[in-house]
């Protein structure tokens, strides 16, 4: 491996960063994808189609692993995956999954903090693999495109890979914050009605 060539390091870092972040949400995967897309737009080191492919593939493998642990794993493994998740979110996700499983997989991937409760609920109710895999594939492609677009936008605005990468990360964090705020407000309104 040539450590001075950004593509030699960039592609594996992108795939592994998204994969690990999809299993253990400690890596801001959207920012990783946005930064890689920004680099693809401002340099010749990364290819945008390959960034999209690797981001979607890493997300899909991570989501399938998360689902498999919930479906096939022990109670201890499920508790470990669910740490930090509010119990009421997991209960609500289980109820809704019985009615709208396919849509929940897609939406859960796109909403911050939605993916793990949805995948845990899917595993807990033994959602069929034959329905999960196509839904996950669609969700991961949509997710990769959405976050790559933020990188493309920042890369189109600035010629500097560093500035474009920083802007992509800021845009991803800003969009994530706005989505979380809107979701919190909706939950509060629903809670106040009930």
mmCIF file of C-alpha atoms in Angstrom, residues 1-192:
data_model
loop_
_atom_site.group_PDB
_atom_site.id
_atom_site.type_symbol
_atom_site.label_atom_id
_atom_site.label_comp_id
_atom_site.label_asym_id
_atom_site.label_seq_id
_atom_site.Cartn_x
_atom_site.Cartn_y
_atom_site.Cartn_z
ATOM 1 C CA UNK A 1 0.000 0.000 0.000
ATOM 2 C CA UNK A 2 1.300 3.402 -0.975
ATOM 3 C CA UNK A 3 0.660 5.580 2.095
ATOM 4 C CA UNK A 4 1.360 8.784 0.139
ATOM 5 C CA UNK A 5 -1.449 8.092 -2.358
ATOM 6 C CA UNK A 6 -4.743 9.366 -0.917
ATOM 7 C CA UNK A 7 -6.807 6.766 -2.796
ATOM 8 C CA UNK A 8 -4.786 3.932 -1.212
ATOM 9 C CA UNK A 9 -5.740 5.203 2.223
ATOM 10 C CA UNK A 10 -9.000 7.002 1.432
ATOM 11 C CA UNK A 11 -11.064 4.121 0.100
ATOM 12 C CA UNK A 12 -10.287 1.668 2.923
ATOM 13 C CA UNK A 13 -10.747 4.448 5.500
ATOM 14 C CA UNK A 14 -14.130 5.356 3.998
ATOM 15 C CA UNK A 15 -15.372 1.754 3.902
ATOM 16 C CA UNK A 16 -14.084 0.802 7.355
ATOM 17 C CA UNK A 17 -15.195 4.107 8.917
ATOM 18 C CA UNK A 18 -18.748 3.654 7.642
ATOM 19 C CA UNK A 19 -18.758 -0.047 8.523
ATOM 20 C CA UNK A 20 -17.553 0.474 12.094
ATOM 21 C CA UNK A 21 -19.790 3.522 12.563
ATOM 22 C CA UNK A 22 -22.774 1.520 11.363
ATOM 23 C CA UNK A 23 -22.198 -1.133 14.008
ATOM 24 C CA UNK A 24 -20.913 1.025 16.863
ATOM 25 C CA UNK A 25 -22.189 4.577 16.409
ATOM 26 C CA UNK A 26 -19.020 6.328 17.531
ATOM 27 C CA UNK A 27 -17.868 7.360 14.058
ATOM 28 C CA UNK A 28 -19.856 10.186 12.397
ATOM 29 C CA UNK A 29 -20.451 8.191 9.221
ATOM 30 C CA UNK A 30 -22.280 10.967 7.387
ATOM 31 C CA UNK A 31 -19.304 13.270 7.891
ATOM 32 C CA UNK A 32 -16.958 10.558 6.601
ATOM 33 C CA UNK A 33 -19.013 10.207 3.409
ATOM 34 C CA UNK A 34 -19.386 13.970 2.979
ATOM 35 C CA UNK A 35 -15.648 14.495 3.418
ATOM 36 C CA UNK A 36 -14.803 11.732 0.925
ATOM 37 C CA UNK A 37 -17.219 13.237 -1.612
ATOM 38 C CA UNK A 38 -15.701 16.690 -1.074
ATOM 39 C CA UNK A 39 -12.228 15.262 -1.693
ATOM 40 C CA UNK A 40 -13.532 13.524 -4.829
ATOM 41 C CA UNK A 41 -14.878 16.860 -6.071
ATOM 42 C CA UNK A 42 -11.721 18.868 -5.386
ATOM 43 C CA UNK A 43 -8.951 16.389 -6.249
ATOM 44 C CA UNK A 44 -8.333 13.483 -8.555
ATOM 45 C CA UNK A 45 -7.513 11.171 -5.663
ATOM 46 C CA UNK A 46 -10.986 9.710 -5.122
ATOM 47 C CA UNK A 47 -13.760 8.821 -7.550
ATOM 48 C CA UNK A 48 -17.271 9.960 -6.569
ATOM 49 C CA UNK A 49 -18.998 6.805 -7.909
ATOM 50 C CA UNK A 50 -16.543 4.664 -5.939
ATOM 51 C CA UNK A 51 -17.117 6.809 -2.830
ATOM 52 C CA UNK A 52 -20.871 6.197 -3.190
ATOM 53 C CA UNK A 53 -20.392 2.471 -3.766
ATOM 54 C CA UNK A 54 -18.055 1.978 -0.797
ATOM 55 C CA UNK A 55 -20.171 4.138 1.522
ATOM 56 C CA UNK A 56 -23.352 2.225 0.636
ATOM 57 C CA UNK A 57 -21.549 -1.133 0.928
ATOM 58 C CA UNK A 58 -20.015 -0.278 4.322
ATOM 59 C CA UNK A 59 -23.392 0.937 5.607
ATOM 60 C CA UNK A 60 -25.156 -2.168 4.343
ATOM 61 C CA UNK A 61 -22.664 -4.598 5.867
ATOM 62 C CA UNK A 62 -22.844 -2.705 9.177
ATOM 63 C CA UNK A 63 -26.640 -2.676 9.191
ATOM 64 C CA UNK A 64 -26.835 -6.379 8.352
ATOM 65 C CA UNK A 65 -24.390 -7.171 11.181
ATOM 66 C CA UNK A 66 -26.459 -5.070 13.611
ATOM 67 C CA UNK A 67 -29.654 -6.826 12.524
ATOM 68 C CA UNK A 68 -27.994 -10.259 12.697
ATOM 69 C CA UNK A 69 -26.791 -9.648 16.252
ATOM 70 C CA UNK A 70 -30.310 -8.614 17.258
ATOM 71 C CA UNK A 71 -31.915 -11.530 15.448
ATOM 72 C CA UNK A 72 -29.439 -14.302 16.135
ATOM 73 C CA UNK A 73 -27.406 -13.014 19.050
ATOM 74 C CA UNK A 74 -27.698 -13.449 22.758
ATOM 75 C CA UNK A 75 -29.590 -11.125 25.073
ATOM 76 C CA UNK A 76 -26.251 -9.701 26.244
ATOM 77 C CA UNK A 77 -25.283 -8.820 22.652
ATOM 78 C CA UNK A 78 -28.621 -7.101 22.065
ATOM 79 C CA UNK A 79 -28.261 -5.143 25.347
ATOM 80 C CA UNK A 80 -24.758 -4.062 24.288
ATOM 81 C CA UNK A 81 -26.063 -2.834 20.918
ATOM 82 C CA UNK A 82 -29.005 -1.086 22.564
ATOM 83 C CA UNK A 83 -26.910 0.788 25.134
ATOM 84 C CA UNK A 84 -27.599 4.477 24.999
ATOM 85 C CA UNK A 85 -30.950 3.901 23.311
ATOM 86 C CA UNK A 86 -34.014 4.998 25.219
ATOM 87 C CA UNK A 87 -36.214 1.974 26.069
ATOM 88 C CA UNK A 88 -39.377 3.764 24.936
ATOM 89 C CA UNK A 89 -37.835 4.256 21.470
ATOM 90 C CA UNK A 90 -37.177 0.538 21.192
ATOM 91 C CA UNK A 91 -40.723 -0.360 22.305
ATOM 92 C CA UNK A 92 -42.268 2.134 19.867
ATOM 93 C CA UNK A 93 -40.076 0.845 17.044
ATOM 94 C CA UNK A 94 -41.208 -2.750 17.694
ATOM 95 C CA UNK A 95 -44.886 -1.793 17.509
ATOM 96 C CA UNK A 96 -44.511 0.190 14.319
ATOM 97 C CA UNK A 97 -42.352 -2.472 12.702
ATOM 98 C CA UNK A 98 -45.170 -4.946 12.609
ATOM 99 C CA UNK A 99 -47.113 -2.533 10.344
ATOM 100 C CA UNK A 100 -44.457 -0.687 8.323
ATOM 101 C CA UNK A 101 -41.258 -2.730 8.413
ATOM 102 C CA UNK A 102 -39.867 -1.977 4.958
ATOM 103 C CA UNK A 103 -40.467 1.765 5.236
ATOM 104 C CA UNK A 104 -39.019 1.857 8.738
ATOM 105 C CA UNK A 105 -35.778 0.269 7.565
ATOM 106 C CA UNK A 106 -35.398 2.965 4.897
ATOM 107 C CA UNK A 107 -36.421 5.896 7.100
ATOM 108 C CA UNK A 108 -34.474 4.555 10.101
ATOM 109 C CA UNK A 109 -31.260 4.632 8.060
ATOM 110 C CA UNK A 110 -31.875 8.220 6.967
ATOM 111 C CA UNK A 111 -32.788 9.673 10.361
ATOM 112 C CA UNK A 112 -30.082 10.280 12.959
ATOM 113 C CA UNK A 113 -30.423 7.831 15.864
ATOM 114 C CA UNK A 114 -33.166 5.935 14.033
ATOM 115 C CA UNK A 115 -31.222 3.060 12.538
ATOM 116 C CA UNK A 116 -30.270 1.087 15.651
ATOM 117 C CA UNK A 117 -33.739 1.024 17.285
ATOM 118 C CA UNK A 118 -35.261 -0.019 13.958
ATOM 119 C CA UNK A 119 -32.728 -2.782 13.338
ATOM 120 C CA UNK A 120 -32.987 -4.031 16.930
ATOM 121 C CA UNK A 121 -36.774 -4.086 16.660
ATOM 122 C CA UNK A 122 -36.547 -5.910 13.335
ATOM 123 C CA UNK A 123 -34.266 -8.522 14.859
ATOM 124 C CA UNK A 124 -36.416 -8.850 17.977
ATOM 125 C CA UNK A 125 -39.561 -9.582 15.965
ATOM 126 C CA UNK A 126 -37.649 -11.886 13.558
ATOM 127 C CA UNK A 127 -38.286 -9.689 10.526
ATOM 128 C CA UNK A 128 -37.603 -11.856 7.449
ATOM 129 C CA UNK A 129 -34.159 -11.582 5.839
ATOM 130 C CA UNK A 130 -35.742 -11.608 2.371
ATOM 131 C CA UNK A 131 -37.538 -8.353 3.194
ATOM 132 C CA UNK A 132 -34.748 -6.757 5.210
ATOM 133 C CA UNK A 133 -31.952 -7.077 2.644
ATOM 134 C CA UNK A 134 -33.625 -5.181 -0.242
ATOM 135 C CA UNK A 135 -34.925 -2.509 2.136
ATOM 136 C CA UNK A 136 -31.456 -2.099 3.634
ATOM 137 C CA UNK A 137 -29.857 -1.883 0.187
ATOM 138 C CA UNK A 138 -32.244 0.901 -0.874
ATOM 139 C CA UNK A 139 -31.794 2.699 2.449
ATOM 140 C CA UNK A 140 -27.999 2.578 2.308
ATOM 141 C CA UNK A 141 -27.842 3.849 -1.279
ATOM 142 C CA UNK A 142 -30.198 6.740 -0.464
ATOM 143 C CA UNK A 143 -28.179 7.520 2.675
ATOM 144 C CA UNK A 144 -24.856 7.486 0.799
ATOM 145 C CA UNK A 145 -26.237 9.745 -1.940
ATOM 146 C CA UNK A 146 -27.719 12.203 0.585
ATOM 147 C CA UNK A 147 -24.487 12.634 2.526
ATOM 148 C CA UNK A 148 -22.320 12.610 -0.587
ATOM 149 C CA UNK A 149 -24.443 15.466 -1.976
ATOM 150 C CA UNK A 150 -23.388 17.594 0.985
ATOM 151 C CA UNK A 151 -19.773 16.845 0.111
ATOM 152 C CA UNK A 152 -20.406 17.557 -3.575
ATOM 153 C CA UNK A 153 -21.984 20.884 -2.628
ATOM 154 C CA UNK A 154 -19.034 21.901 -0.486
ATOM 155 C CA UNK A 155 -16.564 20.617 -3.082
ATOM 156 C CA UNK A 156 -18.348 22.638 -5.770
ATOM 157 C CA UNK A 157 -18.078 25.800 -3.697
ATOM 158 C CA UNK A 158 -14.398 25.566 -2.809
ATOM 159 C CA UNK A 159 -11.361 24.363 -4.714
ATOM 160 C CA UNK A 160 -9.451 23.567 -1.538
ATOM 161 C CA UNK A 161 -9.923 19.954 -0.399
ATOM 162 C CA UNK A 162 -9.377 20.979 3.223
ATOM 163 C CA UNK A 163 -12.003 23.751 3.157
ATOM 164 C CA UNK A 164 -14.452 21.551 1.217
ATOM 165 C CA UNK A 165 -13.949 18.674 3.666
ATOM 166 C CA UNK A 166 -14.455 20.926 6.682
ATOM 167 C CA UNK A 167 -17.556 22.482 5.122
ATOM 168 C CA UNK A 168 -18.944 19.026 4.290
ATOM 169 C CA UNK A 169 -18.467 17.935 7.909
ATOM 170 C CA UNK A 170 -20.123 21.112 9.185
ATOM 171 C CA UNK A 171 -23.035 20.691 6.736
ATOM 172 C CA UNK A 172 -23.543 17.075 7.821
ATOM 173 C CA UNK A 173 -23.530 18.053 11.492
ATOM 174 C CA UNK A 174 -25.893 20.966 10.796
ATOM 175 C CA UNK A 175 -28.359 18.813 8.846
ATOM 176 C CA UNK A 176 -28.196 16.132 11.539
ATOM 177 C CA UNK A 177 -28.856 18.735 14.237
ATOM 178 C CA UNK A 178 -31.838 20.180 12.382
ATOM 179 C CA UNK A 179 -33.322 16.721 11.789
ATOM 180 C CA UNK A 180 -32.880 15.857 15.481
ATOM 181 C CA UNK A 181 -34.499 19.145 16.522
ATOM 182 C CA UNK A 182 -37.492 18.613 14.227
ATOM 183 C CA UNK A 183 -37.907 15.030 15.451
ATOM 184 C CA UNK A 184 -37.714 16.144 19.097
ATOM 185 C CA UNK A 185 -40.357 18.837 18.500
ATOM 186 C CA UNK A 186 -42.640 16.303 16.827
ATOM 187 C CA UNK A 187 -42.253 13.878 19.752
ATOM 188 C CA UNK A 188 -43.016 16.692 22.216
ATOM 189 C CA UNK A 189 -46.164 17.686 20.288
ATOM 190 C CA UNK A 190 -47.343 14.073 20.121
ATOM 191 C CA UNK A 191 -46.571 13.639 23.844
ATOM 192 C CA UNK A 192 -48.519 16.784 24.741
#
